[in-house]
Amino acid sequence: MGCRGRPGAGTIWKMTVLFLQLISSVQGKRHVVYWNSTNTRLSQGDFSVEVNPGDYLDIFCPHYPSGGPSSSPPETLALYLANEKQFQGCAGTHGALKRWECNRPFAPLGPVRFSEKIQRFTPFSTGYEFLSGHHYFYSSLSLDDGTQLPCMKLKVTVCCDANPAAPISTASAVRTPLSLLLLVPLFLHSSI
């Protein structure tokens, strides 16, 4: 029996859709970058992304179909979080933080994706903490056994807080409305 057979089922359906839309708007945006030599924005040196706290930076590694003909060797590289001076030169990595290695160009399930959550505090030992109003610089170099690649780099700017003088706890600010919204469908369901 479908939704039409039960009174109030349409209301519950509408509230569920509204709830899911609200949840998706609370989550951060995902900024996608395909990190390979065919992405000319990376090699021109002016590629910049502005993110907000809570957003994600998704970096997709170079990928090639397995068994397919290739006119050149596959790209393998290491991505670094560098300071501005290293970023401008795109040469050495002394002092830069190696974030990831793109060393599986024939991964069977598609390109390898690395995700960086832009957040002030991270619970992970390999995570990085990003400050609002600061710039962060990613660059890459070929792995020792890989093809020589052009200098590819990305500048990430973390947008400022709306009110830096009065910090609020985002966890409690988000938790209260969401918990109330969880009660709305239960209330509607019990009143039917």
Protein backbone atom coordinates (compact mmCIF):
# COMPACT_ATOMS: atom_id res chain seq x y z
CA MET A 1 0.00 0.00 0.00
CA GLY A 2 1.41 3.39 -0.98
CA CYS A 3 1.49 6.74 0.82
CA ARG A 4 -1.98 7.64 -0.45
CA GLY A 5 -3.64 5.01 1.74
CA ARG A 6 -2.57 6.56 5.06
CA PRO A 7 -3.77 9.96 6.23
CA GLY A 8 -0.92 12.35 7.02
CA ALA A 9 1.68 10.37 5.09
CA GLY A 10 2.07 13.24 2.62
CA THR A 11 2.80 15.65 5.48
CA ILE A 12 5.44 13.33 6.90
CA TRP A 13 7.00 13.00 3.46
CA LYS A 14 7.11 16.80 3.04
CA MET A 15 8.67 17.27 6.49
CA THR A 16 11.28 14.61 5.74
CA VAL A 17 12.26 16.35 2.50
CA LEU A 18 12.45 19.71 4.32
CA PHE A 19 14.61 18.15 7.02
CA LEU A 20 17.01 16.63 4.48
CA GLN A 21 17.31 19.97 2.66
CA LEU A 22 18.17 21.70 5.93
CA ILE A 23 20.78 19.08 6.78
CA SER A 24 22.44 19.45 3.38
CA SER A 25 22.60 23.25 3.77
CA VAL A 26 24.36 22.92 7.15
CA GLN A 27 27.18 20.84 5.67
CA GLY A 28 30.12 22.64 4.09
CA LYS A 29 30.64 23.05 0.37
CA ARG A 30 32.95 20.73 -1.53
CA HIS A 31 35.55 22.40 -3.74
CA VAL A 32 36.84 19.94 -6.35
CA VAL A 33 40.27 20.16 -7.99
CA TYR A 34 41.51 17.65 -10.58
CA TRP A 35 45.25 17.68 -9.94
CA ASN A 36 46.94 16.73 -13.21
CA SER A 37 48.94 18.41 -15.97
CA THR A 38 45.89 18.81 -18.22
CA ASN A 39 44.39 21.23 -15.68
CA THR A 40 46.08 24.35 -17.04
CA ARG A 41 44.75 26.52 -14.19
CA LEU A 42 47.13 24.69 -11.85
CA SER A 43 50.19 25.24 -14.05
CA GLN A 44 49.45 28.92 -14.84
CA GLY A 45 50.07 29.79 -11.19
CA ASP A 46 46.97 31.89 -10.60
CA PHE A 47 44.53 29.19 -9.49
CA SER A 48 42.92 30.25 -6.24
CA VAL A 49 40.00 28.86 -4.24
CA GLU A 50 38.18 30.68 -1.46
CA VAL A 51 36.75 28.39 1.20
CA ASN A 52 34.86 28.83 4.43
CA PRO A 53 35.40 26.98 7.69
CA GLY A 54 33.55 23.67 7.43
CA ASP A 55 34.11 23.36 3.66
CA TYR A 56 36.05 20.53 2.03
CA LEU A 57 38.80 20.65 -0.56
CA ASP A 58 38.62 17.48 -2.68
CA ILE A 59 41.71 16.77 -4.74
CA PHE A 60 41.46 14.07 -7.41
CA CYS A 61 44.73 12.46 -8.50
CA PRO A 62 45.65 11.70 -12.13
CA HIS A 63 43.87 8.58 -13.36
CA TYR A 64 44.16 6.38 -16.44
CA PRO A 65 42.02 3.46 -17.57
CA SER A 66 43.78 0.19 -16.88
CA GLY A 67 45.01 -1.62 -19.95
CA GLY A 68 44.30 1.32 -22.22
CA PRO A 69 46.89 2.71 -24.62
CA SER A 70 48.87 5.61 -23.23
CA SER A 71 50.87 8.09 -25.29
CA SER A 72 53.00 9.02 -22.26
CA PRO A 73 53.90 7.53 -18.88
CA PRO A 74 51.30 8.05 -16.15
CA GLU A 75 51.64 11.03 -13.84
CA THR A 76 52.62 10.28 -10.25
CA LEU A 77 53.22 13.12 -7.85
CA ALA A 78 53.40 14.26 -4.26
CA LEU A 79 51.30 17.16 -3.02
CA TYR A 80 52.74 19.53 -0.45
CA LEU A 81 51.36 22.21 1.81
CA ALA A 82 54.06 24.84 1.37
CA ASN A 83 54.81 28.32 2.61
CA GLU A 84 54.36 31.27 0.26
CA LYS A 85 58.04 31.47 -0.71
CA GLN A 86 58.16 27.79 -1.72
CA PHE A 87 54.87 28.26 -3.51
CA GLN A 88 56.22 31.12 -5.64
CA GLY A 89 59.29 29.13 -6.71
CA CYS A 90 57.67 25.70 -6.89
CA ALA A 91 61.06 24.08 -6.51
CA GLY A 92 62.23 22.61 -3.23
CA THR A 93 60.14 20.98 -0.57
CA HIS A 94 62.44 21.60 2.39
CA GLY A 95 60.14 22.54 5.25
CA ALA A 96 56.97 21.83 3.26
CA LEU A 97 54.46 19.37 4.64
CA LYS A 98 53.83 16.38 2.39
CA ARG A 99 50.07 15.91 2.43
CA TRP A 100 49.51 13.11 -0.08
CA GLU A 101 51.04 10.97 -2.79
CA CYS A 102 49.20 10.41 -6.03
CA ASN A 103 50.90 7.12 -6.83
CA ARG A 104 48.01 4.94 -8.05
CA PRO A 105 47.20 6.22 -11.55
CA PHE A 106 45.51 2.92 -12.49
CA ALA A 107 43.33 2.60 -9.38
CA PRO A 108 40.54 0.15 -10.28
CA LEU A 109 37.64 2.23 -8.90
CA GLY A 110 38.55 5.57 -10.48
CA PRO A 111 40.78 8.43 -9.44
CA VAL A 112 42.10 8.55 -5.90
CA ARG A 113 40.50 11.41 -3.97
CA PHE A 114 42.00 13.20 -1.00
CA SER A 115 39.75 15.41 1.10
CA GLU A 116 40.93 18.23 3.31
CA LYS A 117 38.35 19.57 5.76
CA ILE A 118 38.84 23.27 6.39
CA GLN A 119 38.50 23.57 10.15
CA ARG A 120 40.11 25.45 13.01
CA PHE A 121 40.69 22.34 15.11
CA THR A 122 41.16 18.79 13.91
CA PRO A 123 40.80 15.58 15.92
CA PHE A 124 43.18 13.74 13.58
CA SER A 125 46.94 13.58 13.93
CA THR A 126 47.37 13.85 10.15
CA GLY A 127 44.82 16.65 9.82
CA TYR A 128 45.74 20.28 9.38
CA GLU A 129 44.27 23.25 11.22
CA PHE A 130 43.22 26.22 9.10
CA LEU A 131 42.81 29.77 10.40
CA SER A 132 40.22 32.18 9.05
CA GLY A 133 41.71 35.05 7.07
CA HIS A 134 44.88 33.13 6.14
CA HIS A 135 46.22 31.79 2.85
CA TYR A 136 47.48 28.24 2.33
CA PHE A 137 49.54 27.02 -0.59
CA TYR A 138 49.56 23.60 -2.24
CA SER A 139 52.14 22.58 -4.80
CA SER A 140 53.27 19.30 -6.30
CA LEU A 141 56.41 17.65 -7.54
CA SER A 142 56.86 14.48 -9.56
CA LEU A 143 57.67 11.38 -7.61
CA ASP A 144 61.20 10.07 -8.19
CA ASP A 145 60.06 7.37 -10.59
CA GLY A 146 57.42 9.50 -12.32
CA THR A 147 57.28 11.67 -15.40
CA GLN A 148 58.65 15.20 -15.12
CA LEU A 149 55.60 17.43 -14.65
CA PRO A 150 55.02 21.17 -14.93
CA CYS A 151 54.87 23.21 -11.75
CA MET A 152 51.30 22.90 -10.48
CA LYS A 153 50.04 24.93 -7.56
CA LEU A 154 46.90 26.11 -5.80
CA LYS A 155 46.30 28.97 -3.37
CA VAL A 156 43.55 28.39 -0.80
CA THR A 157 42.12 31.37 1.07
CA VAL A 158 40.09 30.68 4.19
CA CYS A 159 37.40 33.31 4.46
CA CYS A 160 37.06 35.39 7.60
CA ASP A 161 34.51 34.72 10.29
CA ALA A 162 31.44 36.92 10.17
CA ASN A 163 32.09 38.15 13.72
CA PRO A 164 35.63 37.32 14.90
CA ALA A 165 35.27 39.42 18.08
CA ALA A 166 32.51 37.19 19.47
CA PRO A 167 33.25 33.54 18.72
CA ILE A 168 30.36 31.13 19.06
CA SER A 169 30.30 27.41 19.45
CA THR A 170 29.18 26.14 16.06
CA ALA A 171 28.46 22.75 17.54
CA SER A 172 25.80 24.09 19.92
CA ALA A 173 24.47 26.56 17.34
CA VAL A 174 23.86 23.73 14.88
CA ARG A 175 22.83 21.09 17.38
CA THR A 176 19.85 22.98 18.84
CA PRO A 177 17.86 23.58 15.62
CA LEU A 178 18.66 20.10 14.33
CA SER A 179 17.44 18.44 17.51
CA LEU A 180 14.22 20.45 17.31
CA LEU A 181 13.77 19.40 13.70
CA LEU A 182 14.18 15.77 14.70
CA LEU A 183 11.24 16.18 17.06
CA VAL A 184 8.94 17.72 14.41
CA PRO A 185 8.53 14.51 12.33
CA LEU A 186 8.01 12.49 15.52
CA PHE A 187 5.34 14.93 16.68
CA LEU A 188 3.59 14.86 13.31
CA HIS A 189 3.73 11.08 13.17
CA SER A 190 2.31 10.65 16.68
CA SER A 191 -0.54 13.09 15.99
CA ILE A 192 -1.78 11.02 13.04
